[in-house]
Amino acid sequence: MRRRTFVAAGAAGLTVWLGACALPVIPRRPTPDAEAALGWVRFDGTRYRLWLPRAEMGQQIDTALAQIACEELGIEPAQLDVLLPSTADIPRVRATVGSESVQAFALPLAQACATLRDALARGQHQGTLVAEPRPASQPRAWRPGGRWVGASLPSAAHAALVRGAPLFTADVRRPGLLYGRVLRAPASPDLASRVLALDEAAARAVPGFVALVREARLVQGRSLGLGVLARTPGALDRIEAALALRWQVDGDLGPAPLAQQLDIDIHLAGGALPHRLRDDGPGEPGGRWDVDLRLDLPAAPHNAIEPRCAVAQVRADGGLDLWAGTQDAFYVRDVVAHHTGLSADQVVLHTQRIGGGFGGRTICTVELEAALLARSAEAAGAPVKLQWTRAQELRQGFHRPPSSHRIRARLDGGRLVAWWHAFATTPILLTNAALPAWLNPLTRLVGDAGAARGALPPYRVPWQRVEHTLVRLPLYTGPWRGLGAGPNALAIESAIDACARAAGRDPLAFRLDHVDDPRLRRVLLRVAEAAGWSRPRTAGTGRGLACGVYKGAAYVATVAEVAAVDGRWRVTRLVCAVDVGRIIHPGAVRAQCEGNLVWGLGMVLTDQLPLDAHGVAATGFDGAPIPRLPEVPPIEVLLVDEGDPPGGAGETAIVGAAAAVGNALHDASGRRPTQLPLAVDLRIAASSTP
């Protein structure tokens, strides 16, 4: 067992530079433990400090982990400074993904704080500490009646956000700061593209122009960019316009629309799909399929409010300082080191608050662009700030994979006896946004756990087959809000609703008849009671139910209500019951669930990514809309805490959100949403007028 210094912990350095090797940098995801957690919390004799091992992007993990630390140390929140670390401040930690910040980090932090508390109690104020693993039942934070855990404490960052304090990367100011941009063809980075012609003289005449940077390493995928340096951010737009760039783009998105390339029926016509998550063999009950449902979802953007940004500065010793809001600081550091020829300990990334991540800030993009511009001869040692425009976010970022689903089910005596779910989508974890095309055979061989997430139904069915295929599209896709859990749950819960109606059963009673897990039953009953499920619906309204289990550890059930308003169907109410185990910060969990429910609205109503021959055609929210405030109904979130271990709240509610809305629309109109989004199809047809 390693020892950590009591007051300061050294950085976990890793040299990832592979010379001219073409192998990509692979993220390292160490499992947090009490020993590592001793590097997160320190006491200098007067104040306690907690360096956050997780990225803060509005989920209030800064407050939740501070509550655990205060509970275990026996101190007031005012005695604890919560700091965003650099990669030199703490040992390597895994990416902030998968709703695991409390689930995986709470216990190690509690154990480290208990070790520190006990050391101080016996008079040890310097030297080294050895981690003392303790049973999960021992930490104070897990005991009922605690002072801080279980309370909805205000985050210190809330007041700073309201005041407009400098919290984000765009707020970073360095002496002599230059502003940069890497211009790329308006095409998918998966297509080879480069500058064909430009007017450099006109660009140089623009006030504020500093330099054009021609750098062979300014490559994203197969897109070779042209760097621009300016003295003001506004000059960047004028320089780009003056350049009058013409681009060479090799190829296009293909002769067939992406939806056709993913068409599940075309893939099924070719036989069994390559990846089977469950196959109960040849004992399939015979007879016709009582439910045969097809569901198609398009690609969708992350649409974070804050476009990504990075600041880079070369140090006097030749090393590099970076400031960025990222979900995986150590991976970004390693990628920058790999591409600049520096060792990992020569690159220090100072983490900043993120204005929306949702899985989209897991790879290295703008950080490498800023680093290369800052290290260019044209920058002459000046720090460089580089922030993507909204158009760059849409064209150069990666997006939710489109998917195509076919679910067939058989019933006998009102119960499910056979279930067959086949779907086609793109890789999510082994994304083409981070891995080269020559690694495609690996994906075809091993599958993709992200694409498969949540594809197994949480219901008792004697015979099941769940299979899928992965298609590499010339469009960047990757992790998006629960990975495959959202689309897969939407397909499953839509089919379950269809099964209940085919059986002539109430959708709640039908689900309860097929659910064995007591925690899933509990949230179903709680949400039904709160939503008044047994209450007869009035004319011109509809009610839908959906539920699910996220990553085997968190449970949710949602009821949506819709009504006819001015000739269109409107979502008028959302009620959600969620069981994420031990709740540290109830207010934050509610907020996370509310965000999930709005994501679900977007999946059904608005989420789509318009494409042209070369890639994403949208350049702003007008082309890739998100739900607007008038479209968001009153939301009620019920928290169920029976003392189970923390299961993660960040993305849990998405597995019940979208299908509840879709099922409510079917209940109201008789039409089941199968081609999403429904931005046009929400109009009330004459045949479905209530």
Short mmCIF file of C-alpha atoms in Angstrom, two decimals, residues 120 146 317 395 439 445 495 511 515 530 598 671:
data_model
loop_
_atom_site.label_atom_id
_atom_site.label_comp_id
_atom_site.label_asym_id
_atom_site.label_seq_id
_atom_site.Cartn_x
_atom_site.Cartn_y
_atom_site.Cartn_z
CA LEU A 120 -6.05 14.74 14.10
CA GLY A 146 -26.61 13.01 10.24
CA ASP A 317 10.53 25.51 -18.59
CA ARG A 395 -20.31 20.40 -37.00
CA LEU A 439 -9.92 -0.01 -35.30
CA LEU A 445 -15.60 -8.19 -32.81
CA ALA A 495 -43.43 -1.93 -26.68
CA ARG A 511 -46.00 -3.99 -15.56
CA VAL A 515 -41.78 -7.16 -12.33
CA ALA A 530 -48.77 10.64 -6.74
CA VAL A 598 -36.64 17.59 -20.08
CA ARG A 671 -51.21 7.08 -32.66
#
